[in-house]
DNA sequence: GGAGAAGTGTATCATTTGTTACAAACACGT
DNA sequence: ACGTGTTTGTAACAAATGATACACTTCTCC
C-alpha cells in the first residue's frame, strides 16, 4: 500500500491532490520494493532506467573512489526522489552507490511509464523540469564559486552575496568549520584570511558577525 | 520564414521530421526576432521565461564579474538553443549576458507554449529532458573533478578516465597549455607534476604520449 | 634545409594554503 | 560560579602552486 498523502508532498508530485495522484498511479505500471537495513539498492555504474522515490525510511548515496574507499555524499529521506537528474541524459548510469540506512520502501517507476505521467499531467511535468533545472542551476553556481582561486576571493564573493543590497552587517549562517568545508579549505586558513581582511580594514569580524567596511575593495578582490 | 530543415537538427527537435515540426509549430504561438551585429539579446539577470533557439548566425554568452569586466563563456551557433537549462527551475534568471556575433535570427517560444509542445510530442520531451539532464550530469562530473585538491590527483583522475579499461598508453587530446587551463592550474606546474610522476615511475611521459606504468599507485593518489 | 612558431622541459623564487598545535572566548548544563 | 565541550583566534613550519624566465624540441611553411 502506498501513502499517497506522503507521496503528494514529494518534490515530483507537489501540488497534486492525493486522490488525483492515486488515480494517476492506477493508470501506470510500477513496483514497490522493500529493503532491509544496510542493503544495497543500486550500485555505482548500474543503468538508471527507473525513477526511485523513497516511500519510507532513508537511504544514503555513497561514492566509491578509485581505491574502493567510499565517501558519503548525501542522505535522502521519504518522500524524496533518488538521482532524479540521472533518469535521462546521455550516460544513464548511477554515479553513486545507494545503501539503506534503515528498512526502506521504494517506489520504482520505469522511465517509459514515468514519461507517460509527464505527458499526462502538466503539473508533474513542470515539477520535474523545475527540479532538474534547479539542480543544473545550483551546480552551475557551485562551479562558478569553486573557480575562485584564493580564499579571499571566496570570502568576498560569499559575503557580498550574503549581504546583497542590504546593510553591510551580516551574520554567518554557518560555523567557521562548516564554512571552511563549503569553501573546500581548512578552518585555520579561513580564520587567517578573515583576520587579514579585518586588519586591512575591508571587514570587521566579531566571531559570527561580520561588518563589510569597504565594499569597493571587496569587489576589487574578485577581479584577478 | 523558418528553415524547418535546419531547426529539425536542433538538439531539442532531433528526430522530428521537418514536416512534422512545421505542423507542431503551426499549433503554437511563437516569434522570430532579428538582431544586428553586436546587439544585446538578453541581459544578465533578465527573467528567463522564453526558450530561444538560434536560427541563423551565432551569439556569445558573457558573464560579468563584480567589477563589470566581462568574460566570454561560450559561443552558440544555429540551430542550438540558448540557456535551455534556465527555462525552468527556482530562479529563472539568465546568469549570462548574450550578445550577437553577427546578424542573428532567433526563435522565441514562451515557456507555457513550449510546455504544450513537450506534452504533445514525447520525442521532443525526451530530447529536452535528455538535454538538461546531460547538462546536470556534466556539471556534476566537473564539480567532482574540481574537488581534487592537488595537480597529481587531477592528472591521475584524468589519465585513468582517459585510459579506461584499455591499454595503459594514452595520447593527450589537448596541449599541455589547454590541459592546464582545464585543470585550472598553470602550465609549468602541470609539466612539473608530470615530470615528478615520471621520475617516481608511475607514468612515462613522452610529450603527448603517456604510458601508465603503475595503475595501483595512480589509484592511491586519489585516496587522500 | 632553414626560419619562425608553437609546444615542452626545467629552474628559481614568492605566495598561498595545509598541517599541527595550543590558547582564548563562548555556550550550556549542573 | 564552575567545569566541560565547542567554537574561534593565532602561530610556526611544511608543502604545493603561481609567476616568470629561458633553453630545447617539434612542427610547419617557405
Short mmCIF file of C-alpha atoms (C1' of nucleotides) in Angstrom, two decimals:
data_model
loop_
_atom_site.label_atom_id
_atom_site.label_comp_id
_atom_site.label_asym_id
_atom_site.label_seq_id
_atom_site.Cartn_x
_atom_site.Cartn_y
_atom_site.Cartn_z
CA UNK A 1 0.00 0.00 0.00
CA UNK A 2 1.22 3.49 -0.78
CA UNK A 3 0.73 6.52 1.43
CA UNK A 4 -0.46 8.92 -1.26
CA UNK A 5 -0.69 11.68 1.27
CA UNK A 6 3.03 11.48 1.85
CA UNK A 7 3.83 10.88 -1.80
CA UNK A 8 1.94 14.00 -2.82
CA UNK A 9 4.40 16.00 -0.75
CA UNK A 10 7.31 14.71 -2.81
CA UNK A 11 9.00 17.36 -4.95
CA UNK A 12 7.91 15.49 -8.05
CA UNK A 13 4.24 15.34 -7.13
CA UNK A 14 3.93 18.67 -5.35
CA UNK A 15 0.59 20.35 -5.96
CA UNK A 16 -1.20 17.14 -6.83
CA UNK A 17 -4.00 16.06 -4.52
CA UNK A 18 -3.57 12.59 -3.01
CA UNK A 19 -6.73 11.44 -4.74
CA UNK A 20 -5.63 12.66 -8.12
CA UNK A 21 -2.24 11.09 -7.60
CA UNK A 22 -3.86 7.80 -6.76
CA UNK A 23 -5.84 7.97 -9.98
CA UNK A 24 -2.73 8.71 -11.97
CA UNK A 25 -0.81 5.86 -10.43
CA UNK A 26 -3.57 3.41 -11.21
CA UNK A 27 -3.04 4.09 -14.88
CA UNK A 28 0.58 3.10 -14.94
CA UNK A 29 2.78 0.21 -14.10
CA UNK A 30 5.02 0.47 -11.08
CA UNK A 31 6.58 -1.56 -8.30
CA UNK A 32 7.08 -1.13 -4.58
CA UNK A 33 10.19 -2.79 -3.23
CA UNK A 34 11.15 -3.42 0.36
CA UNK A 35 14.69 -3.40 1.64
CA UNK A 36 16.23 -4.24 4.99
CA UNK A 37 18.79 -2.19 6.83
CA UNK A 38 22.15 -1.60 5.13
CA UNK A 39 21.06 -3.21 1.92
CA UNK A 40 22.42 -2.04 -1.38
CA UNK A 41 19.73 -0.56 -3.58
CA UNK A 42 21.76 0.40 -6.59
CA UNK A 43 25.41 0.01 -7.34
CA UNK A 44 27.51 2.73 -8.84
CA UNK A 45 27.55 2.19 -12.59
CA UNK A 46 24.18 0.44 -12.72
CA UNK A 47 21.97 1.57 -15.52
CA UNK A 48 19.48 4.15 -14.36
CA UNK A 49 16.31 3.25 -16.18
CA UNK A 50 13.81 3.69 -13.38
CA UNK A 51 12.79 6.53 -11.13
CA UNK A 52 13.08 5.68 -7.45
CA UNK A 53 11.18 7.53 -4.76
CA UNK A 54 11.73 6.80 -1.09
CA UNK A 55 8.36 5.98 0.50
CA UNK A 56 9.58 5.09 3.93
CA UNK A 57 12.90 5.32 5.74
CA UNK A 58 16.04 6.86 4.33
CA UNK A 59 18.97 5.91 2.15
CA UNK A 60 22.44 7.28 1.68
CA UNK A 61 24.37 7.85 -1.51
CA UNK A 62 27.98 6.80 -1.39
CA UNK A 63 30.61 7.42 -3.97
CA UNK A 64 33.45 4.99 -4.41
CA UNK A 65 36.76 6.45 -5.33
CA UNK A 66 39.28 4.54 -7.38
CA UNK A 67 40.67 2.81 -4.32
CA UNK A 68 37.38 1.37 -3.22
CA UNK A 69 37.06 3.71 -0.27
CA UNK A 70 33.55 5.12 -0.05
CA UNK A 71 32.52 8.64 0.82
CA UNK A 72 29.03 9.50 1.92
CA UNK A 73 27.51 12.07 -0.39
CA UNK A 74 24.05 12.72 0.99
CA UNK A 75 21.07 11.30 2.80
CA UNK A 76 17.74 11.02 1.09
CA UNK A 77 14.62 10.50 3.19
CA UNK A 78 10.98 9.96 2.29
CA UNK A 79 9.39 11.28 0.18
CA UNK A 80 12.30 12.46 -1.93
CA UNK A 81 13.30 11.01 -5.29
CA UNK A 82 16.60 9.35 -5.94
CA UNK A 83 19.05 10.71 -8.51
CA UNK A 84 16.23 12.31 -10.46
CA UNK A 85 18.71 14.07 -12.70
CA UNK A 86 20.15 10.80 -13.93
CA UNK A 87 16.98 9.23 -15.24
CA UNK A 88 17.51 10.95 -18.57
CA UNK A 89 20.61 12.16 -20.33
CA UNK A 90 23.45 10.72 -22.30
CA UNK A 91 25.03 8.35 -19.85
CA UNK A 92 22.28 6.79 -17.77
CA UNK A 93 24.40 5.32 -15.06
CA UNK A 94 24.28 5.93 -11.36
CA UNK A 95 27.30 7.88 -10.20
CA UNK A 96 26.75 6.68 -6.65
CA UNK A 97 26.06 3.52 -4.75
CA UNK A 98 22.87 3.74 -2.73
CA UNK A 99 22.55 1.93 0.58
CA UNK A 100 19.66 1.91 3.02
CA UNK A 101 20.14 3.46 6.47
CA UNK A 102 17.18 1.51 7.84
CA UNK A 103 14.35 -0.62 6.49
CA UNK A 104 13.10 1.18 3.40
CA UNK A 105 10.22 1.05 0.97
CA UNK A 106 10.93 2.26 -2.54
CA UNK A 107 8.59 3.22 -5.33
CA UNK A 108 10.04 2.18 -8.69
CA UNK A 109 8.72 3.57 -11.95
CA UNK A 110 10.14 2.65 -15.32
CA UNK A 111 11.37 5.57 -17.36
CA UNK A 112 8.83 4.90 -20.09
CA UNK A 113 6.00 4.78 -17.56
CA UNK A 114 7.18 7.97 -15.91
CA UNK A 115 7.24 9.62 -19.32
CA UNK A 116 3.56 8.78 -19.65
CA UNK A 117 2.85 10.58 -16.41
CA UNK A 118 4.86 13.60 -17.50
CA UNK A 119 2.89 13.86 -20.70
CA UNK A 120 -0.39 13.38 -18.98
CA UNK A 121 -0.06 15.88 -16.16
CA UNK A 122 1.45 19.28 -16.79
CA UNK A 123 1.86 20.00 -13.07
CA UNK A 124 4.08 16.96 -12.59
CA UNK A 125 5.93 17.79 -15.78
CA UNK A 126 6.58 21.29 -14.51
CA UNK A 127 7.65 19.95 -11.14
CA UNK A 128 10.11 17.59 -12.69
CA UNK A 129 11.50 20.14 -15.12
CA UNK A 130 11.88 22.61 -12.29
CA UNK A 131 13.61 20.01 -10.21
CA UNK A 132 16.37 19.03 -12.60
CA UNK A 133 16.62 22.55 -13.92
CA UNK A 134 17.18 23.86 -10.40
CA UNK A 135 19.81 21.26 -9.89
CA UNK A 136 21.63 22.32 -13.04
CA UNK A 137 21.49 25.91 -11.87
CA UNK A 138 22.75 25.01 -8.43
CA UNK A 139 25.64 23.05 -9.87
CA UNK A 140 26.41 25.86 -12.25
CA UNK A 141 26.67 28.35 -9.42
CA UNK A 142 28.77 25.97 -7.42
CA UNK A 143 31.26 25.67 -10.26
CA UNK A 144 31.44 29.42 -10.58
CA UNK A 145 32.16 29.58 -6.89
CA UNK A 146 34.79 26.86 -6.99
CA UNK A 147 36.55 28.70 -9.79
CA UNK A 148 37.61 31.44 -7.41
CA UNK A 149 41.23 30.73 -6.67
CA UNK A 150 42.03 32.32 -3.36
CA UNK A 151 40.29 32.14 -0.03
CA UNK A 152 39.99 35.92 -0.01
CA UNK A 153 38.02 35.76 -3.23
CA UNK A 154 35.72 33.11 -1.88
CA UNK A 155 35.10 35.14 1.23
CA UNK A 156 34.45 38.28 -0.79
CA UNK A 157 32.02 36.51 -3.09
CA UNK A 158 30.27 34.80 -0.23
CA UNK A 159 29.88 37.90 1.89
CA UNK A 160 28.78 40.16 -0.94
CA UNK A 161 26.27 37.55 -1.99
CA UNK A 162 25.03 37.20 1.57
CA UNK A 163 24.77 40.93 2.11
CA UNK A 164 23.09 41.62 -1.21
CA UNK A 165 21.79 45.15 -1.39
CA UNK A 166 21.03 45.27 2.29
CA UNK A 167 23.11 46.63 5.14
CA UNK A 168 26.74 45.75 5.34
CA UNK A 169 26.37 43.72 8.52
CA UNK A 170 25.85 40.00 8.10
CA UNK A 171 25.76 37.08 10.47
CA UNK A 172 27.27 33.88 9.16
CA UNK A 173 24.68 31.11 8.98
CA UNK A 174 27.43 28.51 9.31
CA UNK A 175 30.22 27.91 11.75
CA UNK A 176 33.72 28.58 10.54
CA UNK A 177 34.36 24.87 10.30
CA UNK A 178 31.30 24.32 8.11
CA UNK A 179 32.10 27.35 6.03
CA UNK A 180 35.65 26.12 5.54
CA UNK A 181 34.32 22.79 4.31
CA UNK A 182 31.94 24.57 1.95
CA UNK A 183 34.86 26.58 0.63
CA UNK A 184 36.98 23.48 0.33
CA UNK A 185 39.71 24.88 2.57
CA UNK A 186 40.92 24.24 6.09
CA UNK A 187 39.46 26.02 9.06
CA UNK A 188 42.63 27.78 10.22
CA UNK A 189 43.29 29.05 6.71
CA UNK A 190 39.81 30.54 6.62
CA UNK A 191 40.23 32.16 10.02
CA UNK A 192 43.56 33.58 8.98
CA UNK A 193 42.14 35.07 5.79
CA UNK A 194 39.28 36.62 7.75
CA UNK A 195 41.80 38.05 10.21
CA UNK A 196 43.87 39.57 7.44
CA UNK A 197 40.89 41.16 5.76
CA UNK A 198 39.97 42.59 9.14
CA UNK A 199 43.45 44.04 9.69
CA UNK A 200 43.40 45.58 6.22
CA UNK A 201 40.16 47.31 7.09
CA UNK A 202 37.98 45.62 4.46
CA UNK A 203 35.76 43.94 7.01
CA UNK A 204 35.26 43.87 10.75
CA UNK A 205 34.98 40.44 12.30
CA UNK A 206 33.35 39.70 15.64
CA UNK A 207 33.04 35.97 15.67
CA UNK A 208 30.00 35.20 13.54
CA UNK A 209 29.03 38.80 12.92
CA UNK A 210 30.84 40.49 10.07
CA UNK A 211 30.59 44.09 9.00
CA UNK A 212 31.66 44.91 5.46
CA UNK A 213 33.58 48.15 5.74
CA UNK A 214 34.77 48.67 2.19
CA UNK A 215 32.54 47.19 -0.48
CA UNK A 216 34.66 48.74 -3.20
CA UNK A 217 37.80 46.92 -2.19
CA UNK A 218 35.88 43.70 -1.63
CA UNK A 219 34.73 43.92 -5.24
CA UNK A 220 38.29 44.54 -6.30
CA UNK A 221 39.28 41.19 -4.86
CA UNK A 222 37.10 39.40 -7.39
CA UNK A 223 38.92 40.95 -10.32
CA UNK A 224 42.05 38.80 -10.64
CA UNK B 1 10.19 32.20 -42.65
CA UNK B 2 11.74 29.38 -40.70
CA UNK B 3 14.11 26.79 -42.11
CA UNK B 4 12.46 23.74 -40.60
CA UNK B 5 15.12 21.53 -42.10
CA UNK B 6 17.76 23.27 -40.03
CA UNK B 7 15.52 23.54 -36.98
CA UNK B 8 14.88 19.81 -37.00
CA UNK B 9 18.61 19.30 -36.49
CA UNK B 10 18.49 21.27 -33.26
CA UNK B 11 19.13 19.18 -30.13
CA UNK B 12 15.60 19.93 -28.95
CA UNK B 13 13.90 18.81 -32.15
CA UNK B 14 16.21 15.95 -33.06
CA UNK B 15 14.38 13.02 -34.62
CA UNK B 16 11.42 15.09 -35.77
CA UNK B 17 10.82 15.37 -39.50
CA UNK B 18 10.78 18.92 -40.85
CA UNK B 19 7.19 18.44 -41.95
CA UNK B 20 6.05 17.21 -38.58
CA UNK B 21 7.90 20.04 -36.91
CA UNK B 22 6.19 22.54 -39.16
CA UNK B 23 2.83 21.10 -38.17
CA UNK B 24 3.69 21.31 -34.50
CA UNK B 25 4.84 24.88 -34.77
CA UNK B 26 1.65 25.91 -36.52
CA UNK B 27 -0.27 24.91 -33.43
CA UNK B 28 1.55 27.20 -31.07
CA UNK B 29 2.39 30.83 -30.67
CA UNK B 30 5.95 31.95 -31.26
CA UNK B 31 8.02 34.84 -32.52
CA UNK B 32 11.02 35.25 -34.76
CA UNK B 33 13.24 38.19 -33.92
CA UNK B 34 16.05 39.71 -35.92
CA UNK B 35 19.14 41.27 -34.42
CA UNK B 36 22.07 43.14 -35.90
CA UNK B 37 25.69 42.58 -35.14
CA UNK B 38 26.87 43.08 -31.55
CA UNK B 39 23.36 43.61 -30.26
CA UNK B 40 22.42 42.55 -26.76
CA UNK B 41 19.80 39.81 -26.79
CA UNK B 42 19.37 39.26 -23.07
CA UNK B 43 20.99 40.92 -20.13
CA UNK B 44 22.32 39.02 -17.17
CA UNK B 45 19.59 38.95 -14.56
CA UNK B 46 16.73 39.18 -17.05
CA UNK B 47 13.86 36.85 -16.38
CA UNK B 48 14.11 33.72 -18.45
CA UNK B 49 10.55 32.99 -19.48
CA UNK B 50 11.08 32.07 -23.10
CA UNK B 51 13.09 29.48 -24.93
CA UNK B 52 15.44 30.95 -27.51
CA UNK B 53 16.80 28.97 -30.42
CA UNK B 54 19.35 30.42 -32.79
CA UNK B 55 18.02 30.12 -36.34
CA UNK B 56 20.77 31.96 -38.11
CA UNK B 57 24.17 33.30 -37.10
CA UNK B 58 25.75 32.90 -33.71
CA UNK B 59 25.73 34.55 -30.30
CA UNK B 60 28.10 34.58 -27.38
CA UNK B 61 27.37 34.32 -23.69
CA UNK B 62 29.28 36.68 -21.46
CA UNK B 63 29.40 36.76 -17.72
CA UNK B 64 30.04 39.96 -15.82
CA UNK B 65 32.01 39.70 -12.62
CA UNK B 66 31.53 42.11 -9.76
CA UNK B 67 33.86 44.65 -11.28
CA UNK B 68 31.98 44.90 -14.55
CA UNK B 69 34.65 43.08 -16.52
CA UNK B 70 33.08 40.54 -18.87
CA UNK B 71 34.33 37.07 -19.64
CA UNK B 72 33.24 35.14 -22.67
CA UNK B 73 31.68 31.86 -21.66
CA UNK B 74 30.71 30.16 -24.88
CA UNK B 75 29.56 30.57 -28.43
CA UNK B 76 26.20 29.28 -29.55
CA UNK B 77 25.51 28.87 -33.24
CA UNK B 78 22.42 27.82 -35.18
CA UNK B 79 20.50 25.66 -34.56
CA UNK B 80 21.32 25.38 -30.86
CA UNK B 81 19.10 26.55 -28.03
CA UNK B 82 20.05 29.24 -25.59
CA UNK B 83 20.35 28.58 -21.84
CA UNK B 84 17.89 25.70 -22.08
CA UNK B 85 18.60 24.69 -18.51
CA UNK B 86 17.36 28.04 -17.20
CA UNK B 87 13.90 27.99 -18.69
CA UNK B 88 12.62 26.13 -15.68
CA UNK B 89 13.80 25.98 -12.10
CA UNK B 90 13.64 28.07 -9.00
CA UNK B 91 15.37 31.23 -10.07
CA UNK B 92 14.52 31.89 -13.68
CA UNK B 93 17.12 34.47 -14.42
CA UNK B 94 19.82 34.46 -17.04
CA UNK B 95 23.26 34.06 -15.49
CA UNK B 96 24.87 35.49 -18.60
CA UNK B 97 24.53 38.38 -20.95
CA UNK B 98 24.01 37.26 -24.53
CA UNK B 99 25.36 39.31 -27.41
CA UNK B 100 25.21 38.58 -31.12
CA UNK B 101 28.44 37.91 -33.02
CA UNK B 102 26.80 38.76 -36.32
CA UNK B 103 23.30 39.39 -37.65
CA UNK B 104 21.10 36.78 -36.00
CA UNK B 105 17.58 35.37 -36.24
CA UNK B 106 16.11 33.99 -33.05
CA UNK B 107 13.13 31.77 -32.49
CA UNK B 108 11.33 32.75 -29.26
CA UNK B 109 8.83 30.43 -27.61
CA UNK B 110 7.04 31.29 -24.38
CA UNK B 111 7.56 28.80 -21.59
CA UNK B 112 3.85 27.96 -21.50
CA UNK B 113 3.78 27.36 -25.24
CA UNK B 114 6.87 25.20 -25.08
CA UNK B 115 5.23 23.18 -22.34
CA UNK B 116 2.40 22.45 -24.75
CA UNK B 117 4.87 21.06 -27.24
CA UNK B 118 6.54 18.94 -24.60
CA UNK B 119 3.23 17.39 -23.61
CA UNK B 120 2.20 16.82 -27.15
CA UNK B 121 5.28 15.14 -28.51
CA UNK B 122 7.13 12.56 -26.47
CA UNK B 123 10.17 12.67 -28.73
CA UNK B 124 10.70 16.37 -28.08
CA UNK B 125 10.01 15.85 -24.40
CA UNK B 126 12.65 13.13 -24.27
CA UNK B 127 15.08 15.31 -26.20
CA UNK B 128 14.62 18.17 -23.81
CA UNK B 129 14.85 16.02 -20.69
CA UNK B 130 17.98 14.39 -22.06
CA UNK B 131 19.43 17.75 -22.81
CA UNK B 132 19.12 19.33 -19.37
CA UNK B 133 19.79 16.04 -17.66
CA UNK B 134 23.03 15.66 -19.58
CA UNK B 135 23.97 19.14 -18.58
CA UNK B 136 23.38 18.37 -14.90
CA UNK B 137 25.50 15.26 -15.24
CA UNK B 138 28.25 17.14 -16.98
CA UNK B 139 28.28 19.81 -14.29
CA UNK B 140 28.22 17.18 -11.60
CA UNK B 141 31.29 15.48 -13.02
CA UNK B 142 33.04 18.78 -13.41
CA UNK B 143 32.48 19.56 -9.72
CA UNK B 144 33.81 16.18 -8.73
CA UNK B 145 36.85 16.89 -10.80
CA UNK B 146 37.36 20.36 -9.35
CA UNK B 147 37.19 18.89 -5.87
CA UNK B 148 40.51 17.14 -6.35
CA UNK B 149 42.99 19.22 -4.45
CA UNK B 150 46.36 18.54 -5.95
CA UNK B 151 47.54 18.56 -9.53
CA UNK B 152 48.74 14.98 -9.11
CA UNK B 153 45.21 13.91 -8.27
CA UNK B 154 43.78 15.72 -11.25
CA UNK B 155 46.32 14.09 -13.51
CA UNK B 156 45.62 10.66 -12.05
CA UNK B 157 41.88 11.06 -12.44
CA UNK B 158 42.20 12.43 -15.92
CA UNK B 159 44.57 9.74 -17.17
CA UNK B 160 42.72 6.84 -15.60
CA UNK B 161 39.50 8.16 -17.06
CA UNK B 162 41.10 8.57 -20.45
CA UNK B 163 42.66 5.14 -20.39
CA UNK B 164 39.53 3.39 -19.16
CA UNK B 165 39.89 -0.36 -19.37
CA UNK B 166 42.00 -0.18 -22.43
CA UNK B 167 45.76 -0.24 -22.71
CA UNK B 168 47.84 1.88 -20.48
CA UNK B 169 49.14 4.08 -23.26
CA UNK B 170 47.19 7.25 -23.95
CA UNK B 171 47.77 10.24 -26.14
CA UNK B 172 46.64 13.54 -24.71
CA UNK B 173 43.96 15.13 -26.87
CA UNK B 174 44.94 18.57 -25.58
CA UNK B 175 48.15 20.51 -25.42
CA UNK B 176 49.70 20.98 -22.01
CA UNK B 177 48.60 24.59 -22.03
CA UNK B 178 44.96 23.66 -22.75
CA UNK B 179 45.07 20.87 -20.22
CA UNK B 180 46.47 23.25 -17.62
CA UNK B 181 43.60 25.63 -18.25
CA UNK B 182 41.11 22.78 -17.98
CA UNK B 183 42.70 21.82 -14.67
CA UNK B 184 42.70 25.41 -13.50
CA UNK B 185 46.47 25.44 -12.92
CA UNK B 186 49.46 26.99 -14.60
CA UNK B 187 51.25 25.25 -17.41
CA UNK B 188 54.66 24.91 -15.74
CA UNK B 189 53.05 23.47 -12.62
CA UNK B 190 51.37 20.83 -14.73
CA UNK B 191 54.60 19.98 -16.52
CA UNK B 192 56.42 19.74 -13.20
CA UNK B 193 53.83 17.39 -11.76
CA UNK B 194 54.00 15.21 -14.86
CA UNK B 195 57.77 15.17 -14.59
CA UNK B 196 57.65 14.13 -10.96
CA UNK B 197 55.20 11.33 -11.63
CA UNK B 198 57.52 10.17 -14.37
CA UNK B 199 60.56 10.20 -12.08
CA UNK B 200 58.66 8.26 -9.46
CA UNK B 201 57.90 5.63 -12.04
CA UNK B 202 54.11 5.97 -12.03
CA UNK B 203 53.92 7.09 -15.62
CA UNK B 204 56.21 7.52 -18.56
CA UNK B 205 55.92 10.79 -20.41
CA UNK B 206 57.00 11.33 -23.97
CA UNK B 207 55.50 14.67 -24.85
CA UNK B 208 51.86 13.96 -25.62
CA UNK B 209 52.12 10.22 -25.26
CA UNK B 210 51.83 8.91 -21.74
CA UNK B 211 52.21 5.36 -20.57
CA UNK B 212 50.66 4.49 -17.24
CA UNK B 213 53.21 2.24 -15.55
CA UNK B 214 51.64 1.67 -12.16
CA UNK B 215 47.88 1.83 -12.11
CA UNK B 216 47.80 0.78 -8.47
CA UNK B 217 49.81 3.74 -7.28
CA UNK B 218 47.87 6.08 -9.54
CA UNK B 219 44.71 4.92 -7.81
CA UNK B 220 46.37 5.52 -4.46
CA UNK B 221 46.78 9.18 -5.33
CA UNK B 222 43.04 9.65 -5.39
CA UNK B 223 42.70 8.49 -1.82
CA UNK B 224 43.76 11.48 0.22
"C1'" DG C 1 67.20 22.85 -45.37
"C1'" DG C 2 66.12 26.84 -42.64
"C1'" DA C 3 63.31 30.32 -40.08
"C1'" DG C 4 59.81 31.04 -37.11
"C1'" DA C 5 56.13 29.47 -34.28
"C1'" DA C 6 54.26 26.50 -31.10
"C1'" DG C 7 54.81 23.23 -27.63
"C1'" DT C 8 57.54 21.23 -23.93
"C1'" DG C 9 61.02 20.54 -20.02
"C1'" DT C 10 63.13 22.84 -16.25
"C1'" DA C 11 64.74 26.24 -12.73
"C1'" DT C 12 64.09 29.94 -9.25
"C1'" DC C 13 61.65 32.48 -6.03
"C1'" DA C 14 57.34 34.39 -3.96
"C1'" DT C 15 52.80 33.43 -2.39
"C1'" DT C 16 49.22 30.75 -0.72
"C1'" DT C 17 47.50 27.15 1.72
"C1'" DG C 18 47.72 22.85 4.57
"C1'" DT C 19 49.15 20.86 8.99
"C1'" DT C 20 49.52 20.82 13.62
"C1'" DA C 21 49.28 22.68 17.93
"C1'" DC C 22 47.61 25.50 21.51
"C1'" DA C 23 45.31 29.38 23.84
"C1'" DA C 24 41.32 32.25 24.35
"C1'" DA C 25 36.32 33.13 24.10
"C1'" DC C 26 31.88 31.37 24.32
"C1'" DA C 27 27.74 28.13 25.34
"C1'" DC C 28 25.46 25.27 28.39
"C1'" DG C 29 24.22 22.36 31.88
"C1'" DT C 30 24.81 21.44 36.89
"C1'" DA D 1 30.09 30.14 39.79
"C1'" DC D 2 32.12 26.12 37.85
"C1'" DG D 3 33.57 22.66 34.78
"C1'" DT D 4 33.10 20.74 30.06
"C1'" DG D 5 32.80 20.80 25.34
"C1'" DT D 6 32.59 23.64 21.24
"C1'" DT D 7 33.94 27.43 18.52
"C1'" DT D 8 37.21 30.84 17.34
"C1'" DG D 9 41.82 33.26 17.06
"C1'" DT D 10 46.89 32.65 16.25
"C1'" DA D 11 51.28 30.83 15.46
"C1'" DA D 12 55.22 28.18 13.17
"C1'" DC D 13 56.58 25.24 9.74
"C1'" DA D 14 55.94 22.27 5.61
"C1'" DA D 15 54.05 21.54 1.13
"C1'" DA D 16 52.01 22.91 -3.08
"C1'" DT D 17 51.37 26.04 -6.52
"C1'" DG D 18 51.89 30.57 -9.07
"C1'" DA D 19 54.84 33.66 -11.67
"C1'" DT D 20 58.47 34.31 -14.56
"C1'" DA D 21 62.16 33.19 -17.31
"C1'" DC D 22 64.73 30.52 -20.56
"C1'" DA D 23 66.56 26.54 -23.22
"C1'" DC D 24 65.22 22.81 -26.00
"C1'" DT D 25 62.35 20.10 -29.17
"C1'" DT D 26 59.00 19.51 -32.71
"C1'" DC D 27 56.19 21.17 -36.32
"C1'" DT D 28 55.08 23.91 -40.38
"C1'" DC D 29 55.60 26.59 -44.05
"C1'" DC D 30 58.56 28.50 -47.33
#
